[in-house]
Short mmCIF file of C-alpha atoms in Angstrom, two decimals:
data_model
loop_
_atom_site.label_atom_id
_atom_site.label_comp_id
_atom_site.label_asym_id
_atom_site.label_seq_id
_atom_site.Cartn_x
_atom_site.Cartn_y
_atom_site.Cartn_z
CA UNK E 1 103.02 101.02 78.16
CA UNK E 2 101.97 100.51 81.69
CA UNK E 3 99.78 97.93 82.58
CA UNK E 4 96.13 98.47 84.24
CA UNK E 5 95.88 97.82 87.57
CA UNK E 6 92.82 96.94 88.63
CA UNK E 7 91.53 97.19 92.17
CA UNK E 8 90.36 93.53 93.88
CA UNK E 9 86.34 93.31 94.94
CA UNK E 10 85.50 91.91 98.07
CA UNK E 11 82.57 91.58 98.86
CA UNK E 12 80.61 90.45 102.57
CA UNK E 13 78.02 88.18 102.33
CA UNK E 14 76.02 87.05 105.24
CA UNK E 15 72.22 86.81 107.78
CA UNK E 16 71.40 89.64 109.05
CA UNK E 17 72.70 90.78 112.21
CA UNK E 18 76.06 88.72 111.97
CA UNK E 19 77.88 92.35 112.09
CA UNK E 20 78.43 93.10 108.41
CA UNK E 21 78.01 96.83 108.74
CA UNK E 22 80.02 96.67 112.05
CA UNK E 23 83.07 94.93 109.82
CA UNK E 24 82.89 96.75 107.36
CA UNK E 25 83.17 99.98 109.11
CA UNK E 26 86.12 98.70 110.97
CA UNK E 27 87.66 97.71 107.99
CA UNK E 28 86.92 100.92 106.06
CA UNK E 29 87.82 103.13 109.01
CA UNK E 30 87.56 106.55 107.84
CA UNK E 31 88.66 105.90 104.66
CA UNK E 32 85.23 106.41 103.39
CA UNK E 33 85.04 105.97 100.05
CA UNK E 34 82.62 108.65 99.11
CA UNK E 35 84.18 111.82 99.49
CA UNK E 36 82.20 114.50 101.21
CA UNK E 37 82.38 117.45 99.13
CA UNK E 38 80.72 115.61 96.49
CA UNK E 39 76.80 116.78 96.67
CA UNK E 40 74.12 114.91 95.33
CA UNK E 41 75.24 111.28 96.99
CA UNK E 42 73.96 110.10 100.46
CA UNK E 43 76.41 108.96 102.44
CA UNK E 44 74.85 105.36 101.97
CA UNK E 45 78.03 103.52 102.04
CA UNK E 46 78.29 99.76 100.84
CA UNK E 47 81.71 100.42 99.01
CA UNK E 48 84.93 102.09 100.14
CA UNK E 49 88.50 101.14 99.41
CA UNK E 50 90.66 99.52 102.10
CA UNK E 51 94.35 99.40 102.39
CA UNK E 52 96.09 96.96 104.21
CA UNK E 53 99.82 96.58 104.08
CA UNK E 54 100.46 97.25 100.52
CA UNK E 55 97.72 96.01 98.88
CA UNK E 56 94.28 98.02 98.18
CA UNK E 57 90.76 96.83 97.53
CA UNK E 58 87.20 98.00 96.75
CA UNK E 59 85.20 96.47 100.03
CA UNK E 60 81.22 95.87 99.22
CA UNK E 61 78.95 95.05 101.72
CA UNK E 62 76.19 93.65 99.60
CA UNK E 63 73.54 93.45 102.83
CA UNK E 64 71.10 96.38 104.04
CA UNK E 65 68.11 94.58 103.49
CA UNK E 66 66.71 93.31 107.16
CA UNK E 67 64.08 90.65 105.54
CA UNK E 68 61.89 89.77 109.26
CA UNK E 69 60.69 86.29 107.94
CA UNK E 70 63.31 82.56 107.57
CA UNK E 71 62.92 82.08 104.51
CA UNK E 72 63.06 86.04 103.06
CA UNK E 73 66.17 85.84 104.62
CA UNK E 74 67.28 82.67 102.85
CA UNK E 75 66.24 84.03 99.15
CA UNK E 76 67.75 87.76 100.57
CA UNK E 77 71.28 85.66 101.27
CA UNK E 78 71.12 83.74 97.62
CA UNK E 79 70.62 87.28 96.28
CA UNK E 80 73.27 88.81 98.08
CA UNK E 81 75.49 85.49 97.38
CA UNK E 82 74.67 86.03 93.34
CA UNK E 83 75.86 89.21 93.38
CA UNK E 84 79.24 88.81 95.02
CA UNK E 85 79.75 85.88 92.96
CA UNK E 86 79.20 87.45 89.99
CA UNK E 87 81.18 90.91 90.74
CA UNK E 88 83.47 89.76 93.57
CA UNK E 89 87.36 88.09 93.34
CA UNK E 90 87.30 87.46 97.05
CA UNK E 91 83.70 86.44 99.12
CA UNK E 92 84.02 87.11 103.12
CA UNK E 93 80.78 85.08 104.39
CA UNK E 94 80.16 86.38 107.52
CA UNK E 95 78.46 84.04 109.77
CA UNK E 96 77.99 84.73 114.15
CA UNK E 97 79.94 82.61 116.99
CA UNK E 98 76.67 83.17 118.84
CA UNK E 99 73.87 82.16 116.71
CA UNK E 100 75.67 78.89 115.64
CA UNK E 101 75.30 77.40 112.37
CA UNK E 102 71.74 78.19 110.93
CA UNK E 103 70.55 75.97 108.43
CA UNK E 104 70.59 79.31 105.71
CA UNK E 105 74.09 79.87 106.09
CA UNK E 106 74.95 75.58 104.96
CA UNK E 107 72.53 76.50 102.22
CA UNK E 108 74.54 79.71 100.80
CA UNK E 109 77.99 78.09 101.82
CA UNK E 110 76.43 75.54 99.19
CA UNK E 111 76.18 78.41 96.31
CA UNK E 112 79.59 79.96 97.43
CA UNK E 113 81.04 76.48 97.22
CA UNK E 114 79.97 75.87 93.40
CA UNK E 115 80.84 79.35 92.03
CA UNK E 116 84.77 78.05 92.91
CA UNK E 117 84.99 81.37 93.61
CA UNK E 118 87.74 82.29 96.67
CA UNK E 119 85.64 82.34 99.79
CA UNK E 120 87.20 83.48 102.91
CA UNK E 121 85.33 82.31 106.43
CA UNK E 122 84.76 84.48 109.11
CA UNK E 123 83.14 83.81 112.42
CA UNK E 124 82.20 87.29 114.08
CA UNK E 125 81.69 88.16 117.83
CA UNK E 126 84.24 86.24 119.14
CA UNK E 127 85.18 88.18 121.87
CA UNK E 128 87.53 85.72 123.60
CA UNK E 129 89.44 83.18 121.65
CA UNK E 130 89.75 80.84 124.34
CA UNK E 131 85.81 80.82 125.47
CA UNK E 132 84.46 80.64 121.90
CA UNK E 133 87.14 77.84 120.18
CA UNK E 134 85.18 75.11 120.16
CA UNK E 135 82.18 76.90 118.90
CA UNK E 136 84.36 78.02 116.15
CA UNK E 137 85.28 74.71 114.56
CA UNK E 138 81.69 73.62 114.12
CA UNK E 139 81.39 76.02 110.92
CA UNK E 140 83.76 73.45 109.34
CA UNK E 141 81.12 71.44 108.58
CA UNK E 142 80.06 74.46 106.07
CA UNK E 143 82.95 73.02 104.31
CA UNK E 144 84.46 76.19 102.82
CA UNK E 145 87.70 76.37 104.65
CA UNK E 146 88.96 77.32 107.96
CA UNK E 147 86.70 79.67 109.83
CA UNK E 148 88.45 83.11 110.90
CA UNK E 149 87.22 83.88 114.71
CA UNK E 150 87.10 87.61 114.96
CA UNK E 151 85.55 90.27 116.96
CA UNK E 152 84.88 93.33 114.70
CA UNK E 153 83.17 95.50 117.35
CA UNK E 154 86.87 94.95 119.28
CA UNK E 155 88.65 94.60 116.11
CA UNK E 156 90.23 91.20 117.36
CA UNK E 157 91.60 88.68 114.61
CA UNK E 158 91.20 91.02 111.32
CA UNK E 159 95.13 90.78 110.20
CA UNK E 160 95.00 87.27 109.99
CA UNK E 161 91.48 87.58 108.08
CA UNK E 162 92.97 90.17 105.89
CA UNK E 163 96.04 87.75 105.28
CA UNK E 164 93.54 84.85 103.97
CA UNK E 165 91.32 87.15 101.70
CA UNK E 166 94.86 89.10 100.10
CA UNK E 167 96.41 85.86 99.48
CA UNK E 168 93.57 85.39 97.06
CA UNK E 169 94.46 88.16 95.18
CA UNK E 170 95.67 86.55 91.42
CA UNK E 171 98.86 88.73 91.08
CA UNK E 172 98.29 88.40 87.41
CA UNK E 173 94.75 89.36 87.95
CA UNK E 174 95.13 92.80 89.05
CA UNK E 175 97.00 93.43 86.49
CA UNK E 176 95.02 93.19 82.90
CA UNK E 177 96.86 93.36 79.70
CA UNK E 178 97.02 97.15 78.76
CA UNK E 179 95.15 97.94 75.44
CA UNK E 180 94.43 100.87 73.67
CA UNK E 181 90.73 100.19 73.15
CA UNK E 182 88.29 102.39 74.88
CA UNK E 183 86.71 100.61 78.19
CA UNK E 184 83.01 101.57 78.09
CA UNK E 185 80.42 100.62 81.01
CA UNK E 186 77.17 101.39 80.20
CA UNK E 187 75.66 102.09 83.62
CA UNK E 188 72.37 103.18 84.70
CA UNK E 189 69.39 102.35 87.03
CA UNK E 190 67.06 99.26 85.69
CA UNK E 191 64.46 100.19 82.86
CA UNK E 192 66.10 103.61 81.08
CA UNK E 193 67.09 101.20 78.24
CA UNK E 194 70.73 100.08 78.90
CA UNK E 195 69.89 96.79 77.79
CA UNK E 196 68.00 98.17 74.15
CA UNK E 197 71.17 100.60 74.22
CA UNK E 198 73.17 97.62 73.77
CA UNK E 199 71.16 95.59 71.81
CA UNK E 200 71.26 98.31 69.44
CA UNK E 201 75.01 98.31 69.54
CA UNK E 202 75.80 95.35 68.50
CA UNK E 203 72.44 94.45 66.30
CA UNK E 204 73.92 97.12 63.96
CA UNK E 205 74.90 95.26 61.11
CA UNK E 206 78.36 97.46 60.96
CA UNK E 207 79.31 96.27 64.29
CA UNK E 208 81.64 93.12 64.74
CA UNK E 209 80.79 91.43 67.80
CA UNK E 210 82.72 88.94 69.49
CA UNK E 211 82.66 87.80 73.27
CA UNK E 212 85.42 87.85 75.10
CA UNK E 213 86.02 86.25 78.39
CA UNK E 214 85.81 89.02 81.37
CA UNK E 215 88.77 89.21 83.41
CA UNK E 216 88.99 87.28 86.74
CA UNK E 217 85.36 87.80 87.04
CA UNK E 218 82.79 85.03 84.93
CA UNK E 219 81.94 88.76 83.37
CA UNK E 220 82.02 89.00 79.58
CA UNK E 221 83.05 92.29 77.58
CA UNK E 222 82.33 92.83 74.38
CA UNK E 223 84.22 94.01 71.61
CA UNK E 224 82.44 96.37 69.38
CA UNK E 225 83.81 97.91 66.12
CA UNK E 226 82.41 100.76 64.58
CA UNK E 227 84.02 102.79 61.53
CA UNK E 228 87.39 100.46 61.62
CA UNK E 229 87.60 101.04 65.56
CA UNK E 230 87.50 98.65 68.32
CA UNK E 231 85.78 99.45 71.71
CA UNK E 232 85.70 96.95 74.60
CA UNK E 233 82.10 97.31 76.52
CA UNK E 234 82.04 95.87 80.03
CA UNK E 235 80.23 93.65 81.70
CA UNK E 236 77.31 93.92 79.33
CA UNK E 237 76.77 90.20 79.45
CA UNK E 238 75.40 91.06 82.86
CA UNK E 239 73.42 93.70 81.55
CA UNK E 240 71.92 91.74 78.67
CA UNK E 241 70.94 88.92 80.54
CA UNK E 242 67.49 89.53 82.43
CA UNK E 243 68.86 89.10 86.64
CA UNK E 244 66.89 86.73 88.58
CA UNK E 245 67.83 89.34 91.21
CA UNK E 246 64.96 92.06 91.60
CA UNK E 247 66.54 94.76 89.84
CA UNK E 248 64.28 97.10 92.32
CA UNK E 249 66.94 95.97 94.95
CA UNK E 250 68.81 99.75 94.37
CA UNK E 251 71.58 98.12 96.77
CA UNK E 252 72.37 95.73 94.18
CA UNK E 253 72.00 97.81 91.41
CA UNK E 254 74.83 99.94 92.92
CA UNK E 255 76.98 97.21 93.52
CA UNK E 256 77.11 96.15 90.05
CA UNK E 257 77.92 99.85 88.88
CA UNK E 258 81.10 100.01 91.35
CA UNK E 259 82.12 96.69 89.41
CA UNK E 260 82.00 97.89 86.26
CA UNK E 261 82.87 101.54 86.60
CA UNK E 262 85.88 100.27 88.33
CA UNK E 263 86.76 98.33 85.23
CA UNK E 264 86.37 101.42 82.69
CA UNK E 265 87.59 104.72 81.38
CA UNK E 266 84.75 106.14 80.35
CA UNK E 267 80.85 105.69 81.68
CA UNK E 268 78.12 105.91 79.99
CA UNK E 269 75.45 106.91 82.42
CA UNK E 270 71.66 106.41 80.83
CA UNK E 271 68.91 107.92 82.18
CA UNK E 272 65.42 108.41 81.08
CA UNK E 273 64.11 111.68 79.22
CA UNK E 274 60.84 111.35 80.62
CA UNK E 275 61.59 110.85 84.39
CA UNK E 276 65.08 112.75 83.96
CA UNK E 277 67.92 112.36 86.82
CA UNK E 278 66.99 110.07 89.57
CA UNK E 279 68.95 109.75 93.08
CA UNK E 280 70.33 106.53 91.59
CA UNK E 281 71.35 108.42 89.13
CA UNK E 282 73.19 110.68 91.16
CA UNK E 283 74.34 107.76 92.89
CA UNK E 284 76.26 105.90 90.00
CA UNK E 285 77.33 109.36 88.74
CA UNK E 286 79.29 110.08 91.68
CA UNK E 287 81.18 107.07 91.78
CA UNK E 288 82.28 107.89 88.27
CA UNK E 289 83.10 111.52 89.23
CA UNK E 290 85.05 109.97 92.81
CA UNK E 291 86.83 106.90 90.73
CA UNK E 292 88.03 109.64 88.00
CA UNK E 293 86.26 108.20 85.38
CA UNK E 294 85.45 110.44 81.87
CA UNK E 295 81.55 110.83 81.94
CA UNK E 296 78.80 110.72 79.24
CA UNK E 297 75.45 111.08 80.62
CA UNK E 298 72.55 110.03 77.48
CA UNK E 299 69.69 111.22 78.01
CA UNK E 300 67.11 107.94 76.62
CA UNK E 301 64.16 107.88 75.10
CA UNK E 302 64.29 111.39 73.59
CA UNK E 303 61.75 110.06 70.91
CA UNK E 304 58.73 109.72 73.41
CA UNK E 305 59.22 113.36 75.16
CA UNK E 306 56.81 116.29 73.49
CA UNK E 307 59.50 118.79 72.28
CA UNK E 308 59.35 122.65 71.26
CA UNK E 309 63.01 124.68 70.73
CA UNK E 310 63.31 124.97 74.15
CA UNK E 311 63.58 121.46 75.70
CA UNK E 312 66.91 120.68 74.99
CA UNK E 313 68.24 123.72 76.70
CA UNK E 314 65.37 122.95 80.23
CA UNK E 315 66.41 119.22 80.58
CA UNK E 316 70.17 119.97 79.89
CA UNK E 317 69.61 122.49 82.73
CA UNK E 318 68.04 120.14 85.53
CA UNK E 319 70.58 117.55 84.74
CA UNK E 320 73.53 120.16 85.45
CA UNK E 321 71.67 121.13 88.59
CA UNK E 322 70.89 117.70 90.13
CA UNK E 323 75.17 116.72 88.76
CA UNK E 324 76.08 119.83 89.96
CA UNK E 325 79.92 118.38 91.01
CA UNK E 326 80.98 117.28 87.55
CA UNK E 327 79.85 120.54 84.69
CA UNK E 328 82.62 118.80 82.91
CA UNK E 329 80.57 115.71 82.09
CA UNK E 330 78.78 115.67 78.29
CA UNK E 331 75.03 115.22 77.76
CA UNK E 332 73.96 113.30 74.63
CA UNK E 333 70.27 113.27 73.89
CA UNK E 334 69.55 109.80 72.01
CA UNK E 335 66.70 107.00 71.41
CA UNK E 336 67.93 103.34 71.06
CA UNK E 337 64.80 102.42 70.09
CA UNK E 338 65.13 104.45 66.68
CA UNK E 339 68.92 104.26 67.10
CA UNK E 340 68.56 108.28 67.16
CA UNK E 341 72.19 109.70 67.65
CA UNK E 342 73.80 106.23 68.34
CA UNK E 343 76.70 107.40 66.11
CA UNK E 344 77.14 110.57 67.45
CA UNK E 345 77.87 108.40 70.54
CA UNK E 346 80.65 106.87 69.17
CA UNK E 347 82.41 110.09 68.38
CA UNK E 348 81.79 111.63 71.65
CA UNK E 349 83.28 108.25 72.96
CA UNK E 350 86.60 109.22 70.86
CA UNK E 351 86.57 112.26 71.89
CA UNK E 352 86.46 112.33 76.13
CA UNK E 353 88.39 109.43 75.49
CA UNK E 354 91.51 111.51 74.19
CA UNK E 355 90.72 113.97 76.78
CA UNK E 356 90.82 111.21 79.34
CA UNK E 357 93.97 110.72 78.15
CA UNK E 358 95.97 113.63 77.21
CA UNK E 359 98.76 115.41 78.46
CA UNK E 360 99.68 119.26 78.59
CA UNK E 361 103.18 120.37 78.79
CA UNK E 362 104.89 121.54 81.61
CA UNK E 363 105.66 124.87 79.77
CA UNK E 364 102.32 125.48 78.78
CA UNK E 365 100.74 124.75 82.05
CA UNK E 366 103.01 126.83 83.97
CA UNK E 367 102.09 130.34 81.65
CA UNK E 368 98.44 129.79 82.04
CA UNK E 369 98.86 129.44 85.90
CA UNK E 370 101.05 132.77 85.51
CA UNK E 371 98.48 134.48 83.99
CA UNK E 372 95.28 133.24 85.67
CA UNK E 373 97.13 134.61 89.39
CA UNK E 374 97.83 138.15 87.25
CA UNK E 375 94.33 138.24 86.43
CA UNK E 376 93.03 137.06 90.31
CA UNK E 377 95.20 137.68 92.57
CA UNK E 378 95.85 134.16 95.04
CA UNK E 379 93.51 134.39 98.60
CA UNK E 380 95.48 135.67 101.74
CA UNK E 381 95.07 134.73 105.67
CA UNK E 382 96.16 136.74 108.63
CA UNK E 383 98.35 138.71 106.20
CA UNK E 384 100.12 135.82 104.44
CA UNK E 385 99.16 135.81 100.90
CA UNK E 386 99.46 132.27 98.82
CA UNK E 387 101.96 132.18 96.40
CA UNK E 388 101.48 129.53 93.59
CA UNK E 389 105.18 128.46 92.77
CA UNK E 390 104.94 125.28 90.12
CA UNK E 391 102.49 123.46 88.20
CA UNK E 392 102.70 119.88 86.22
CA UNK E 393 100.68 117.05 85.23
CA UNK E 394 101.94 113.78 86.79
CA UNK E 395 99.18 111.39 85.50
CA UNK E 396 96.52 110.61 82.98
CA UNK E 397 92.84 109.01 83.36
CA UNK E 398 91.97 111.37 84.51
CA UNK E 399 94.34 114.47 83.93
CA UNK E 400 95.80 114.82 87.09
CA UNK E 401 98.03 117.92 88.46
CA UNK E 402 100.46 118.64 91.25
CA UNK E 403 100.48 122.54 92.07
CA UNK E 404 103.56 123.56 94.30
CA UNK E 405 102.49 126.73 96.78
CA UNK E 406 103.72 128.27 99.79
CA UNK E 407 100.85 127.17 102.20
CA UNK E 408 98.35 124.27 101.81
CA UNK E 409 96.11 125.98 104.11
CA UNK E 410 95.69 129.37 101.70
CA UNK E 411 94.84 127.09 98.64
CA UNK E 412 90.86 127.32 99.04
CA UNK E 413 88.98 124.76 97.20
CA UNK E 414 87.57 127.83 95.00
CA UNK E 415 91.19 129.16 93.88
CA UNK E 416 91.82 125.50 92.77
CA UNK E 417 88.38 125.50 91.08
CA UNK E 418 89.74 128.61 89.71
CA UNK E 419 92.76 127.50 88.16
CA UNK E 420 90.77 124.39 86.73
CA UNK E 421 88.68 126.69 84.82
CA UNK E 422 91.37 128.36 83.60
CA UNK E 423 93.37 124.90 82.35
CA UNK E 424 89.71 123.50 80.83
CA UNK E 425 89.63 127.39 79.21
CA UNK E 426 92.72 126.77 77.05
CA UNK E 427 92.09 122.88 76.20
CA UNK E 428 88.74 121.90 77.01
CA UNK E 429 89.10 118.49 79.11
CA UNK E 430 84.95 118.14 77.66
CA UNK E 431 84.17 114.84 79.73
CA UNK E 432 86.67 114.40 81.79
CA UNK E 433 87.34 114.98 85.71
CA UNK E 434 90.39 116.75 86.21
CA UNK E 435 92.53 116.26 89.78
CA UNK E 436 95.27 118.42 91.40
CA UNK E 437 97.14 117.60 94.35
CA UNK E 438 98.50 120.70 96.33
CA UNK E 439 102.00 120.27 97.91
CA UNK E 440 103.80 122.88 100.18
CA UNK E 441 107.41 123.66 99.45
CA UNK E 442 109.37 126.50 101.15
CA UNK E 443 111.13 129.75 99.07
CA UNK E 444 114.00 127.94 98.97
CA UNK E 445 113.15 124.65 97.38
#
C-alpha cells in the first residue's frame, strides 16, 4: 500500500507592513490555490500551494489584521505566532531591513524560539545586498538563526530562503504511515457545536478513546471506535481545547481548517440549523471541494429549529444553493446535544468513505462513455466536432479520471460535467468529488 504523503505547512509570521502579502504573492505566483471556477469563495487568499524544485507545500500567511496601536500589534503577532506554531512544520518570521529590530519582533522570536519548532529568518526589503549587510546581521541578536536578506517586491534572495525552509522538511514526516482507518476533520466556523459534536463522540460509552500523538505537528488525533471499527479524528485536541486565540479572528479560523482538511479524507463540515450556511462556511467547504476531499455537511442543532414536513426539504435546498459547486456532497441533519442521528453519522462516514476510495474498471467506464456520446452527441467548433477516444481512472481519493479526445479545446467544462453525471448515474460517488484530466492524442495514437 502506498504511503500518504502529506503536504508541508509553512506558515509567515510577522508586524505589519514587513511585506507578508508581497512574499507571499511572489512565492505563490499564479499558482493560486483557490481555483476560480469554484463559486461561493472570495478570492481571500492566505493559502496556496508552492512548488519549488521538487518539493511542494501549503504556504499560509497567517497576517491580514492591520492592528493601528504597539501593543495590538504585539498580542496580534503572539496570535499569529500560536497559530503557526500549532499548525505549521516550517515558521518564515518575516521581519523589515528598514524598520530595524522592534522590540515586538525579540518578543515573538522569544515564542518561536520555545515551540522548537523550525523557524526560518527572513529580512525583507533588501534591495541591495551590499548597502543593507550590516543592517542584516543585527537580527542575530533575535537568536533564531541566520537572517535571509531578501527583496520580495524584486524577488532577490528567495532560492536560498526556499533552500533553508525545504531543508526542514522531515523526509519521514511527509510521509505518515498508511492506515486503513478513516481520517475525519470535523471542521466548521466557532460556536455550531464542533466541540459538543466531539464531546459526544467520544463521551459515548461504546466509544474507545485513546490519544494518539499528531504527526509532526504537537496536534493530537483521536482514535474512535464505534461498532468494532476504528476511525482516526484529527486535530480535535485543538478543537476541544477552548483557544486563547479569539475564535472571531475568521483568518485564523481558516487557517486551522487548511491544516486539518489537508490531513483527512473525509470532512465533516458543521454548520448551524438555525443560522444555516455562512460565508465561512462556504469558505472551509471549498477547500474541501479544491483539496478533493469526500464531504459531509451536518446540519447542528436540528433539535432547536420549529419543524413542519417541509423543512427538511427548504434547508436541504438553501444549502445546495449557497454549495452550489459540490451537489455531490451529503447533508446529515443531527443534534449533539441529544446525540440525534450521531450513528447515522458513522455509517454515512463508511459509506463516502468507500466511495472516496473505489475504483471502476476500465471496461465499464469506457461503455458508459460510449453510450452517454450516443445519447448527446460531443460539442463542435468551426466544424470540428470532439471525438472522445478513451476513458480510465488513474487515482483514488478522490476518484480521479483521464479522458483521451481529439481536441482539449472542444471539451467544454459542461460536456465533462456531462459525462460526470453519467459515471455518478451508474455508481453513485454520494460524497465524493470526482476529477478528470483531459489529454489530446491524435487518430493515430
Amino acid at each position: 500500500m502506498a504511503k500518504r504523503k502529506r503536504k508541508p505547512i509553512v506558515a509567515v509570521v510577522g508586524r505589519p507592513n514587513v511585506g507578508k502579502s508581497t512574499l507571499f504573492n511572489a512565492l505563490a505566483g499564479q499558482r493560486i490555490s483557490i481555483v476560480q471556477d469554484t463559486p461561493g469563495i472570495t478570492r481571500d487568499r492566505i493559502y496556496a500551494d508552492v512548488t519549488w524544485l521538487d518539493k511542494v507545500f501549503t504556504l499560509i500567511d497567517t497576517g491580514g489584521i492591520e492592528p493601528d496601536s504597539r501593543d495590538v500589534i504585539l498580542a496580534q503577532m503572539r496570535a499569529q505566532a500560536e497559530i503557526a506554531i500549532e499548525t505549521a512544520d516550517v515558521i518564515l518570521f518575516l521581519v523589515d531591513v528598514k524598520q530595524g529590530l522592534v522590540d515586538s519582533d525579540a518578543k515573538v522570536a522569544d515564542m518561536l524560539r520555545r515551540s522548537r519548532k523550525p523557524v526560518v529568518l527572513v529580512v525583507n526589503k533588501v534591495d541591495s545586498f551590499e548597502k543593507y549587510m550590516t543592517d542584516v546581521y543585527e537580527f542575530y541578536n533575535l537568536g533564531i538563526g541566520d537572517p535571509h536578506p531578501i527583496s520580495a517586491v524584486n524577488r532577490l534572495g528567495l532560492g536560498d530562503m526556499l533552500e533553508d525552509v525545504v531543508s526542514h522538511f522531515q523526509e519521514s514526516g511527509e510521509e505518515e504511515e498508511e492506515d486503513e482507518r478513516p481520517r475525519v476533520a470535523i471542521v466548521g466556523k466557532p460556536n455550531v457545536g464542533k466541540s459538543s459534536l466531539i464531546n459526544k463522540l467520544l463521551g459515548e460509552e461504546r466509544l474507545i478513546v485513546s490519544d494518539i500523538a499528531g504527526t509532526t505537528r504537537d496536534a493530537v488525533d483521536t482514535e474512535i471506535a464505534y461498532k468494532g471499527k476504528e476511525y482516526v479524528f484529527i486535530d480535535t485536541a485543538g478543537l476541544r481545547r477552548k483557544n486563547k486565540i479569539k475564535e472571531e479572528l475568521e483568518k485564523y479560523m481558516i487557517v486551522r481548517a487548511v491544516g486539518a482538511v489537508e490531513r483527512a479524507d473525509i470532512v465533516v463540515l458543521v454548520i448551524d440549523a438555525v443560522e444555516g450556511v455562512s460565508e465561512q462556511d462556504a469558505k472551509i467547504a471549498g477547500i474541501a471541494h479544491e483539496r478533493g476531499k469526500a464531504v459531509i455537511i451536518a446540519v447542528n442543532k436540528w433539535d432547536a429549529v420549529e419543524k413542519d414536513d417541509r423543512t427538511i426539504y427548504q434547508v436541504t435546498e438553501k444549502v445546495r444553493n449557497v454549495l452550489s459547486y459540490m451537489p455531490y456532497a451529503e447533508i446529515i441533519f443531527i443534534s449533539a446535544l441529544t446525540g440525534q442521528r450521531l450513528n447515522k453519522l458513522f455509517d454515512l462516514i463508511d459509506m463516502v468513505s468507500e466511495n472516496h476510495a473505489m475504483r471502476v474498471a476500465t471496461g465499464v467506464l469506457n461503455e458508459i462513455m460510449t453510450e452517454a456520446v450516443a445519447l448527446q452527441q460531443p460539442p463542435a467548433d468551426k466544424g470540428k466536432r470532439l471525438r472522445l477516444y478513451y476513458i480510465t481512472q488513474v487515482a483514488v481519493k478522490p476518484p480521479t479520471f483521464v479522458i483521451f479526445v481529439n481536441d482539449k479545446e472542444l471539451m467544454h467544462f459542461s460536456y465533462t460535467r456531462y459525462i460526470e453525471n453519467q459515471i455518478r448515474e451508474t455508481f453513485g460517488f454520494r460524497g465524493t468529488p470526482l476529477r478528470f484530466i483531459i489529454r489530446e492524442r491524435n487518430e493515430k495514437e
